[in-house]
């Protein structure tokens, strides 16, 4: 599988430097499970950083080096099952999630206990230090109200797809958004869109009704 939308270079540089909040770091780590392009970009960023630090104070980070060595050896894989798989199976086979997310689900002991936000949209909140990571499961044909962002938002598609003003996002794709982006995602296809979302601030909805509902749905 080949992703067509990726984290921007500034995000990848921050990941390589270990400077991302846990929620965003986890999302990028999931993307790296099947994106050779971004693996290579992070390796290049690490090489540049190592060269700058080498003369001043040589250091090693065996844990991160081993992690990337393993990533570079692993074949590209689909993070979820084939989109034609039955909906019930797609949300119960936990092993189909990328490894960093599986570990977080295990540590948080949340399983796949989806909580309904509004009809057609469910979520699972991840236990992270910054509290900004969640899984969303959105039924086909659902539309998220048009919105911008008070801060940063990253979305990784795990199954299904959605389209917005920026294009169509399918499994493996990442939307890396800042407060300047206004969009209205609409899920398409025949299966629910399951995505991992990292945020550091709430969405900024347009229109009176979405603004009134926002405190109740927690987006």
Short mmCIF file of N, CA and C in Angstrom, two decimals, residues 47-219:
data_model
loop_
_atom_site.label_atom_id
_atom_site.label_comp_id
_atom_site.label_asym_id
_atom_site.label_seq_id
_atom_site.Cartn_x
_atom_site.Cartn_y
_atom_site.Cartn_z
N UNK A 47 19.86 11.78 10.61
CA UNK A 47 21.25 11.85 10.18
C UNK A 47 21.76 13.28 10.24
N UNK A 48 20.92 14.23 9.83
CA UNK A 48 21.32 15.63 9.89
C UNK A 48 21.54 16.06 11.34
N UNK A 49 20.59 15.69 12.21
CA UNK A 49 20.74 16.04 13.62
C UNK A 49 21.96 15.41 14.25
N UNK A 50 22.24 14.16 13.90
CA UNK A 50 23.41 13.49 14.44
C UNK A 50 24.70 14.16 13.99
N UNK A 51 24.72 14.60 12.73
CA UNK A 51 25.91 15.27 12.22
C UNK A 51 26.16 16.59 12.93
N UNK A 52 25.09 17.32 13.26
CA UNK A 52 25.24 18.60 13.94
C UNK A 52 25.72 18.42 15.38
N UNK A 53 25.33 17.32 16.01
CA UNK A 53 25.67 17.09 17.41
C UNK A 53 26.97 16.33 17.60
N UNK A 54 27.45 15.68 16.56
CA UNK A 54 28.58 14.76 16.70
C UNK A 54 29.81 15.45 17.27
N UNK A 55 30.15 16.64 16.74
CA UNK A 55 31.37 17.31 17.19
C UNK A 55 31.25 17.80 18.62
N UNK A 56 30.04 18.24 19.00
CA UNK A 56 29.87 18.81 20.34
C UNK A 56 29.82 17.74 21.42
N UNK A 57 28.97 16.74 21.27
CA UNK A 57 28.81 15.72 22.30
C UNK A 57 28.21 14.47 21.66
N UNK A 58 29.03 13.54 21.24
CA UNK A 58 28.50 12.32 20.62
C UNK A 58 27.57 11.58 21.57
N UNK A 59 26.42 11.21 21.09
CA UNK A 59 25.45 10.47 21.90
C UNK A 59 24.90 9.33 21.08
N UNK A 60 24.27 8.39 21.77
CA UNK A 60 23.59 7.29 21.08
C UNK A 60 22.20 7.15 21.63
N UNK A 61 21.31 6.66 20.80
CA UNK A 61 19.95 6.36 21.24
C UNK A 61 19.59 5.00 20.67
N UNK A 62 20.00 3.95 21.38
CA UNK A 62 19.86 2.61 20.85
C UNK A 62 18.40 2.23 20.65
N UNK A 63 17.53 2.68 21.58
CA UNK A 63 16.12 2.33 21.45
C UNK A 63 15.52 2.85 20.16
N UNK A 64 15.75 4.12 19.85
CA UNK A 64 15.20 4.69 18.62
C UNK A 64 15.87 4.08 17.39
N UNK A 65 17.19 3.84 17.45
CA UNK A 65 17.88 3.23 16.31
C UNK A 65 17.32 1.84 16.01
N UNK A 66 17.07 1.06 17.06
CA UNK A 66 16.53 -0.28 16.85
C UNK A 66 15.12 -0.21 16.29
N UNK A 67 14.33 0.79 16.77
CA UNK A 67 12.96 0.95 16.27
C UNK A 67 12.97 1.21 14.77
N UNK A 68 13.85 2.13 14.33
CA UNK A 68 13.87 2.46 12.91
C UNK A 68 14.48 1.34 12.09
N UNK A 69 15.44 0.60 12.65
CA UNK A 69 15.98 -0.54 11.92
C UNK A 69 14.89 -1.56 11.65
N UNK A 70 14.02 -1.76 12.64
CA UNK A 70 12.91 -2.70 12.46
C UNK A 70 11.91 -2.18 11.43
N UNK A 71 11.61 -0.88 11.48
CA UNK A 71 10.66 -0.30 10.53
C UNK A 71 11.18 -0.45 9.10
N UNK A 72 12.47 -0.22 8.89
CA UNK A 72 13.01 -0.27 7.54
C UNK A 72 13.01 -1.70 6.98
N UNK A 73 12.97 -2.69 7.87
CA UNK A 73 12.96 -4.07 7.42
C UNK A 73 11.56 -4.59 7.17
N UNK A 74 10.55 -3.96 7.80
CA UNK A 74 9.19 -4.47 7.69
C UNK A 74 8.59 -4.10 6.34
N UNK A 75 7.84 -5.00 5.70
CA UNK A 75 7.15 -4.68 4.45
C UNK A 75 5.99 -3.74 4.70
N UNK A 76 5.60 -3.00 3.67
CA UNK A 76 4.42 -2.16 3.79
C UNK A 76 3.20 -3.05 4.01
N UNK A 77 2.33 -2.66 4.97
CA UNK A 77 1.16 -3.45 5.30
C UNK A 77 -0.06 -2.57 5.38
N UNK A 78 -1.22 -3.17 5.16
CA UNK A 78 -2.46 -2.47 5.38
C UNK A 78 -2.71 -2.38 6.88
N UNK A 79 -3.04 -1.19 7.45
CA UNK A 79 -3.28 -1.08 8.87
C UNK A 79 -4.60 -1.69 9.30
N UNK A 80 -5.53 -1.84 8.38
CA UNK A 80 -6.79 -2.51 8.69
C UNK A 80 -7.04 -3.56 7.61
N UNK A 81 -8.07 -4.34 7.76
CA UNK A 81 -8.37 -5.37 6.77
C UNK A 81 -8.90 -4.76 5.49
N UNK A 82 -9.06 -5.60 4.48
CA UNK A 82 -9.60 -5.16 3.21
C UNK A 82 -10.94 -4.49 3.41
N UNK A 83 -11.20 -3.43 2.63
CA UNK A 83 -12.41 -2.65 2.83
C UNK A 83 -13.68 -3.45 2.57
N UNK A 84 -13.58 -4.58 1.90
CA UNK A 84 -14.77 -5.39 1.64
C UNK A 84 -15.13 -6.27 2.83
N UNK A 85 -14.28 -6.32 3.88
CA UNK A 85 -14.56 -7.15 5.05
C UNK A 85 -15.80 -6.63 5.76
N UNK A 86 -16.55 -7.53 6.34
CA UNK A 86 -17.78 -7.16 7.02
C UNK A 86 -17.49 -6.16 8.12
N UNK A 87 -18.44 -5.24 8.35
CA UNK A 87 -18.27 -4.18 9.31
C UNK A 87 -17.99 -4.71 10.71
N UNK A 88 -18.67 -5.75 11.12
CA UNK A 88 -18.47 -6.26 12.47
C UNK A 88 -17.06 -6.77 12.67
N UNK A 89 -16.51 -7.44 11.69
CA UNK A 89 -15.15 -7.96 11.81
C UNK A 89 -14.14 -6.83 11.82
N UNK A 90 -14.40 -5.77 11.06
CA UNK A 90 -13.45 -4.67 10.96
C UNK A 90 -13.23 -3.98 12.28
N UNK A 91 -14.19 -4.04 13.21
CA UNK A 91 -14.04 -3.32 14.46
C UNK A 91 -13.77 -4.23 15.63
N UNK A 92 -13.65 -5.54 15.41
CA UNK A 92 -13.40 -6.43 16.52
C UNK A 92 -12.02 -7.08 16.46
N UNK A 93 -11.36 -7.06 15.30
CA UNK A 93 -10.04 -7.67 15.19
C UNK A 93 -8.99 -6.65 15.56
N UNK A 94 -8.68 -6.58 16.85
CA UNK A 94 -7.76 -5.56 17.34
C UNK A 94 -6.37 -5.69 16.72
N UNK A 95 -5.95 -6.94 16.37
CA UNK A 95 -4.62 -7.13 15.84
C UNK A 95 -4.42 -6.46 14.49
N UNK A 96 -5.51 -6.00 13.85
CA UNK A 96 -5.38 -5.35 12.56
C UNK A 96 -4.91 -3.90 12.69
N UNK A 97 -4.93 -3.33 13.89
CA UNK A 97 -4.45 -1.96 14.08
C UNK A 97 -2.92 -1.94 14.02
N UNK A 98 -2.33 -0.78 13.65
CA UNK A 98 -0.87 -0.66 13.69
C UNK A 98 -0.35 -0.94 15.09
N UNK A 99 0.88 -1.48 15.16
CA UNK A 99 1.44 -1.92 16.42
C UNK A 99 1.47 -0.85 17.51
N UNK A 100 1.86 0.42 17.23
CA UNK A 100 1.87 1.42 18.30
C UNK A 100 0.49 1.65 18.91
N UNK A 101 -0.55 1.54 18.08
CA UNK A 101 -1.91 1.73 18.58
C UNK A 101 -2.37 0.51 19.36
N UNK A 102 -2.02 -0.68 18.90
CA UNK A 102 -2.37 -1.88 19.65
C UNK A 102 -1.80 -1.82 21.06
N UNK A 103 -0.55 -1.37 21.17
CA UNK A 103 0.09 -1.29 22.48
C UNK A 103 -0.63 -0.29 23.37
N UNK A 104 -1.05 0.82 22.81
CA UNK A 104 -1.75 1.83 23.60
C UNK A 104 -3.11 1.33 24.05
N UNK A 105 -3.82 0.64 23.18
CA UNK A 105 -5.10 0.05 23.56
C UNK A 105 -4.92 -0.96 24.68
N UNK A 106 -3.87 -1.75 24.60
CA UNK A 106 -3.60 -2.75 25.63
C UNK A 106 -3.27 -2.09 26.96
N UNK A 107 -2.40 -1.06 26.91
CA UNK A 107 -2.00 -0.40 28.14
C UNK A 107 -3.16 0.32 28.81
N UNK A 108 -4.04 0.92 27.97
CA UNK A 108 -5.18 1.64 28.52
C UNK A 108 -6.33 0.73 28.88
N UNK A 109 -6.25 -0.54 28.47
CA UNK A 109 -7.28 -1.53 28.76
C UNK A 109 -8.66 -1.05 28.31
N UNK A 110 -8.67 -0.37 27.14
CA UNK A 110 -9.94 0.15 26.64
C UNK A 110 -10.61 -0.80 25.66
N UNK A 111 -9.85 -1.76 25.11
CA UNK A 111 -10.42 -2.65 24.13
C UNK A 111 -11.00 -1.86 22.97
N UNK A 112 -12.16 -2.28 22.52
CA UNK A 112 -12.85 -1.56 21.47
C UNK A 112 -14.23 -1.16 21.94
N UNK A 113 -14.29 -0.50 23.06
CA UNK A 113 -15.55 -0.06 23.65
C UNK A 113 -15.93 1.29 23.04
N UNK A 114 -16.59 1.24 21.89
CA UNK A 114 -16.97 2.47 21.20
C UNK A 114 -18.06 3.20 21.98
N UNK A 115 -17.94 4.52 22.05
CA UNK A 115 -18.94 5.37 22.70
C UNK A 115 -19.56 6.28 21.65
N UNK A 116 -20.89 6.30 21.59
CA UNK A 116 -21.58 7.11 20.58
C UNK A 116 -21.49 8.59 20.94
N UNK A 117 -21.08 9.39 19.97
CA UNK A 117 -21.09 10.84 20.12
C UNK A 117 -22.40 11.43 19.63
N UNK A 118 -22.73 11.11 18.38
CA UNK A 118 -24.00 11.47 17.75
C UNK A 118 -24.35 10.29 16.87
N UNK A 119 -25.59 10.19 16.39
CA UNK A 119 -25.92 9.07 15.50
C UNK A 119 -24.96 8.98 14.32
N UNK A 120 -24.34 7.81 14.16
CA UNK A 120 -23.43 7.59 13.04
C UNK A 120 -21.97 7.84 13.35
N UNK A 121 -21.65 8.38 14.54
CA UNK A 121 -20.26 8.67 14.89
C UNK A 121 -19.98 8.13 16.29
N UNK A 122 -18.94 7.30 16.41
CA UNK A 122 -18.51 6.75 17.69
C UNK A 122 -17.04 7.04 17.91
N UNK A 123 -16.60 6.95 19.16
CA UNK A 123 -15.20 7.21 19.44
C UNK A 123 -14.68 6.32 20.57
N UNK A 124 -13.37 6.18 20.62
CA UNK A 124 -12.65 5.61 21.76
C UNK A 124 -11.54 6.59 22.10
N UNK A 125 -11.54 7.09 23.31
CA UNK A 125 -10.47 7.99 23.75
C UNK A 125 -9.27 7.17 24.21
N UNK A 126 -8.08 7.55 23.75
CA UNK A 126 -6.86 6.87 24.14
C UNK A 126 -6.29 7.51 25.41
N UNK A 127 -5.65 6.69 26.22
CA UNK A 127 -5.02 7.18 27.44
C UNK A 127 -3.60 7.67 27.11
N UNK A 128 -3.48 8.97 26.85
CA UNK A 128 -2.17 9.57 26.60
C UNK A 128 -1.94 10.69 27.60
N UNK A 129 -0.68 11.07 27.77
CA UNK A 129 -0.35 12.11 28.75
C UNK A 129 -1.00 13.44 28.41
N UNK A 130 -1.10 13.75 27.11
CA UNK A 130 -1.69 15.02 26.71
C UNK A 130 -3.19 14.92 26.47
N UNK A 131 -3.74 13.71 26.45
CA UNK A 131 -5.19 13.53 26.32
C UNK A 131 -5.78 13.93 24.98
N UNK A 132 -4.97 13.94 23.93
CA UNK A 132 -5.45 14.44 22.65
C UNK A 132 -5.62 13.41 21.56
N UNK A 133 -5.73 12.13 21.93
CA UNK A 133 -5.78 11.08 20.91
C UNK A 133 -7.07 10.29 21.03
N UNK A 134 -7.71 10.03 19.88
CA UNK A 134 -8.95 9.26 19.87
C UNK A 134 -9.08 8.49 18.56
N UNK A 135 -9.83 7.39 18.64
CA UNK A 135 -10.28 6.68 17.45
C UNK A 135 -11.68 7.14 17.14
N UNK A 136 -11.95 7.40 15.89
CA UNK A 136 -13.30 7.74 15.45
C UNK A 136 -13.78 6.69 14.46
N UNK A 137 -15.04 6.35 14.56
CA UNK A 137 -15.68 5.42 13.63
C UNK A 137 -16.92 6.12 13.08
N UNK A 138 -16.89 6.44 11.79
CA UNK A 138 -17.92 7.28 11.18
C UNK A 138 -18.59 6.49 10.06
N UNK A 139 -19.91 6.40 10.11
CA UNK A 139 -20.65 5.63 9.12
C UNK A 139 -20.55 6.25 7.72
N UNK A 140 -20.67 5.43 6.67
CA UNK A 140 -20.62 5.96 5.30
C UNK A 140 -21.68 7.04 5.07
N UNK A 141 -21.30 8.06 4.33
CA UNK A 141 -22.23 9.12 4.00
C UNK A 141 -22.38 10.20 5.05
N UNK A 142 -21.69 10.06 6.18
CA UNK A 142 -21.77 11.08 7.23
C UNK A 142 -20.90 12.28 6.87
N UNK A 143 -21.34 13.44 7.29
CA UNK A 143 -20.61 14.68 7.06
C UNK A 143 -20.31 15.35 8.39
N UNK A 144 -19.04 15.66 8.62
CA UNK A 144 -18.66 16.46 9.79
C UNK A 144 -18.91 17.92 9.44
N UNK A 145 -19.58 18.69 10.31
CA UNK A 145 -19.85 20.09 9.98
C UNK A 145 -18.57 20.85 9.62
N UNK A 146 -18.70 21.81 8.74
CA UNK A 146 -17.56 22.59 8.30
C UNK A 146 -16.90 23.26 9.50
N UNK A 147 -15.56 23.20 9.54
CA UNK A 147 -14.87 23.71 10.71
C UNK A 147 -13.42 24.06 10.38
N UNK A 148 -12.85 24.87 11.25
CA UNK A 148 -11.41 25.10 11.26
C UNK A 148 -10.90 24.51 12.58
N UNK A 149 -9.70 24.92 13.01
CA UNK A 149 -9.11 24.34 14.20
C UNK A 149 -8.48 25.42 15.06
N UNK A 150 -8.69 25.31 16.37
CA UNK A 150 -8.04 26.24 17.29
C UNK A 150 -6.54 25.96 17.40
N UNK A 151 -6.14 24.75 17.08
CA UNK A 151 -4.73 24.36 17.14
C UNK A 151 -4.41 23.42 16.00
N UNK A 152 -3.57 22.43 16.28
CA UNK A 152 -3.18 21.45 15.27
C UNK A 152 -4.08 20.23 15.33
N UNK A 153 -4.26 19.59 14.18
CA UNK A 153 -5.02 18.34 14.11
C UNK A 153 -4.37 17.44 13.07
N UNK A 154 -4.17 16.18 13.43
CA UNK A 154 -3.70 15.18 12.48
C UNK A 154 -4.67 14.02 12.48
N UNK A 155 -4.99 13.52 11.30
CA UNK A 155 -5.91 12.39 11.14
C UNK A 155 -5.24 11.33 10.27
N UNK A 156 -5.20 10.10 10.76
CA UNK A 156 -4.68 8.97 10.01
C UNK A 156 -5.83 8.03 9.70
N UNK A 157 -6.05 7.75 8.42
CA UNK A 157 -7.13 6.83 8.03
C UNK A 157 -6.65 5.39 8.20
N UNK A 158 -7.44 4.60 8.94
CA UNK A 158 -7.13 3.19 9.15
C UNK A 158 -7.99 2.27 8.30
N UNK A 159 -9.22 2.68 8.04
CA UNK A 159 -10.11 1.88 7.20
C UNK A 159 -11.16 2.81 6.61
N UNK A 160 -11.71 2.45 5.46
CA UNK A 160 -12.68 3.32 4.81
C UNK A 160 -11.99 4.54 4.21
N UNK A 161 -12.74 5.60 4.00
CA UNK A 161 -12.18 6.80 3.39
C UNK A 161 -13.11 7.99 3.61
N UNK A 162 -12.55 9.18 3.40
CA UNK A 162 -13.37 10.39 3.38
C UNK A 162 -12.79 11.36 2.37
N UNK A 163 -13.63 12.30 1.96
CA UNK A 163 -13.21 13.34 1.03
C UNK A 163 -13.53 14.70 1.63
N UNK A 164 -12.69 15.68 1.33
CA UNK A 164 -12.94 17.06 1.73
C UNK A 164 -12.29 17.98 0.71
N UNK A 165 -12.16 19.25 1.08
CA UNK A 165 -11.59 20.24 0.17
C UNK A 165 -10.14 19.94 -0.20
N UNK A 166 -9.47 19.11 0.57
CA UNK A 166 -8.07 18.80 0.33
C UNK A 166 -7.86 17.55 -0.53
N UNK A 167 -8.94 16.80 -0.79
CA UNK A 167 -8.82 15.60 -1.59
C UNK A 167 -9.48 14.40 -0.93
N UNK A 168 -9.15 13.22 -1.42
CA UNK A 168 -9.70 11.97 -0.87
C UNK A 168 -8.62 11.28 -0.04
N UNK A 169 -9.00 10.86 1.16
CA UNK A 169 -8.07 10.25 2.09
C UNK A 169 -8.48 8.80 2.31
N UNK A 170 -7.53 7.89 2.06
CA UNK A 170 -7.76 6.44 2.16
C UNK A 170 -6.79 5.85 3.18
N UNK A 171 -6.91 4.54 3.48
CA UNK A 171 -6.05 3.93 4.50
C UNK A 171 -4.56 4.25 4.29
N UNK A 172 -3.94 4.70 5.36
CA UNK A 172 -2.54 5.10 5.32
C UNK A 172 -2.32 6.58 5.15
N UNK A 173 -3.31 7.32 4.62
CA UNK A 173 -3.18 8.75 4.40
C UNK A 173 -3.29 9.52 5.71
N UNK A 174 -2.57 10.65 5.77
CA UNK A 174 -2.58 11.54 6.94
C UNK A 174 -2.97 12.94 6.50
N UNK A 175 -3.92 13.53 7.22
CA UNK A 175 -4.23 14.96 7.07
C UNK A 175 -3.55 15.70 8.21
N UNK A 176 -2.62 16.58 7.88
CA UNK A 176 -1.85 17.34 8.87
C UNK A 176 -2.30 18.79 8.76
N UNK A 177 -3.15 19.23 9.69
CA UNK A 177 -3.87 20.49 9.54
C UNK A 177 -3.50 21.49 10.63
N UNK A 178 -3.61 22.78 10.27
CA UNK A 178 -3.38 23.86 11.23
C UNK A 178 -4.59 24.78 11.22
N UNK A 179 -4.60 25.86 12.03
CA UNK A 179 -5.79 26.71 12.13
C UNK A 179 -6.20 27.41 10.84
N UNK A 180 -5.35 27.41 9.81
CA UNK A 180 -5.70 28.10 8.57
C UNK A 180 -6.60 27.26 7.67
N UNK A 181 -6.76 25.98 7.98
CA UNK A 181 -7.50 25.07 7.10
C UNK A 181 -8.96 25.00 7.52
N UNK A 182 -9.87 25.25 6.57
CA UNK A 182 -11.31 25.07 6.78
C UNK A 182 -11.78 23.94 5.86
N UNK A 183 -12.46 22.97 6.45
CA UNK A 183 -12.87 21.83 5.61
C UNK A 183 -14.11 21.16 6.19
N UNK A 184 -14.69 20.28 5.38
CA UNK A 184 -15.89 19.53 5.76
C UNK A 184 -15.74 18.09 5.27
N UNK A 185 -15.16 17.22 6.10
CA UNK A 185 -14.97 15.82 5.68
C UNK A 185 -16.31 15.11 5.50
N UNK A 186 -16.41 14.30 4.45
CA UNK A 186 -17.59 13.48 4.18
C UNK A 186 -17.11 12.06 3.92
N UNK A 187 -17.60 11.10 4.70
CA UNK A 187 -17.17 9.72 4.50
C UNK A 187 -17.82 9.15 3.25
N UNK A 188 -17.05 8.35 2.52
CA UNK A 188 -17.56 7.74 1.30
C UNK A 188 -17.27 6.24 1.34
N UNK A 189 -17.62 5.54 0.28
CA UNK A 189 -17.43 4.10 0.26
C UNK A 189 -18.56 3.36 0.95
N UNK A 190 -18.35 2.05 1.18
CA UNK A 190 -19.40 1.20 1.71
C UNK A 190 -19.16 0.73 3.13
N UNK A 191 -18.04 1.12 3.74
CA UNK A 191 -17.74 0.71 5.11
C UNK A 191 -17.49 1.95 5.95
N UNK A 192 -17.61 1.84 7.27
CA UNK A 192 -17.32 2.99 8.13
C UNK A 192 -15.88 3.46 7.95
N UNK A 193 -15.68 4.75 8.11
CA UNK A 193 -14.34 5.31 8.10
C UNK A 193 -13.82 5.27 9.54
N UNK A 194 -12.76 4.51 9.75
CA UNK A 194 -12.12 4.43 11.06
C UNK A 194 -10.82 5.20 10.98
N UNK A 195 -10.66 6.19 11.83
CA UNK A 195 -9.47 7.03 11.76
C UNK A 195 -8.95 7.35 13.16
N UNK A 196 -7.67 7.58 13.22
CA UNK A 196 -6.99 7.98 14.45
C UNK A 196 -6.77 9.48 14.36
N UNK A 197 -7.21 10.21 15.39
CA UNK A 197 -7.16 11.67 15.35
C UNK A 197 -6.39 12.19 16.56
N UNK A 198 -5.41 13.05 16.31
CA UNK A 198 -4.65 13.71 17.36
C UNK A 198 -4.90 15.21 17.29
N UNK A 199 -5.23 15.82 18.42
CA UNK A 199 -5.49 17.26 18.47
C UNK A 199 -4.85 17.85 19.72
N UNK A 200 -4.55 19.14 19.66
CA UNK A 200 -4.09 19.84 20.85
C UNK A 200 -5.03 20.98 21.26
N UNK A 201 -6.17 21.06 20.56
CA UNK A 201 -7.20 22.05 20.88
C UNK A 201 -8.49 21.63 20.19
N UNK A 202 -9.65 22.09 20.68
CA UNK A 202 -10.92 21.70 20.06
C UNK A 202 -11.05 22.24 18.63
N UNK A 203 -11.95 21.61 17.87
CA UNK A 203 -12.31 22.13 16.56
C UNK A 203 -13.05 23.45 16.72
N UNK A 204 -13.11 24.22 15.64
CA UNK A 204 -13.83 25.50 15.63
C UNK A 204 -14.91 25.41 14.57
N UNK A 205 -16.13 25.03 15.01
CA UNK A 205 -17.22 24.79 14.06
C UNK A 205 -17.82 26.10 13.56
N UNK A 206 -18.33 26.04 12.33
CA UNK A 206 -19.08 27.14 11.74
C UNK A 206 -20.57 26.83 11.87
N UNK A 207 -21.38 27.82 12.12
CA UNK A 207 -22.82 27.61 12.23
C UNK A 207 -23.25 27.45 13.68
N UNK A 208 -24.48 27.87 13.98
CA UNK A 208 -24.97 27.91 15.35
C UNK A 208 -25.18 26.52 15.95
N UNK A 209 -25.86 25.62 15.21
CA UNK A 209 -26.17 24.31 15.77
C UNK A 209 -24.92 23.50 16.11
N UNK A 210 -23.94 23.39 15.21
CA UNK A 210 -22.72 22.66 15.58
C UNK A 210 -22.02 23.25 16.80
N UNK A 211 -22.03 24.59 16.92
CA UNK A 211 -21.41 25.22 18.08
C UNK A 211 -22.15 24.86 19.37
N UNK A 212 -23.47 24.79 19.29
CA UNK A 212 -24.25 24.43 20.48
C UNK A 212 -24.03 22.98 20.89
N UNK A 213 -23.85 22.10 19.89
CA UNK A 213 -23.68 20.68 20.18
C UNK A 213 -22.25 20.33 20.59
N UNK A 214 -21.30 21.16 20.26
CA UNK A 214 -19.88 20.82 20.49
C UNK A 214 -19.56 20.44 21.93
N UNK A 215 -20.05 21.15 22.96
CA UNK A 215 -19.72 20.74 24.33
C UNK A 215 -20.23 19.36 24.68
N UNK A 216 -21.30 18.90 24.02
CA UNK A 216 -21.89 17.60 24.35
C UNK A 216 -21.19 16.45 23.65
N UNK A 217 -20.64 16.70 22.46
CA UNK A 217 -19.99 15.62 21.72
C UNK A 217 -18.48 15.58 21.96
N UNK A 218 -17.91 16.67 22.46
CA UNK A 218 -16.51 16.65 22.84
C UNK A 218 -15.53 16.71 21.68
N UNK A 219 -15.89 17.31 20.57
CA UNK A 219 -14.98 17.45 19.44
C UNK A 219 -14.38 18.85 19.40
#
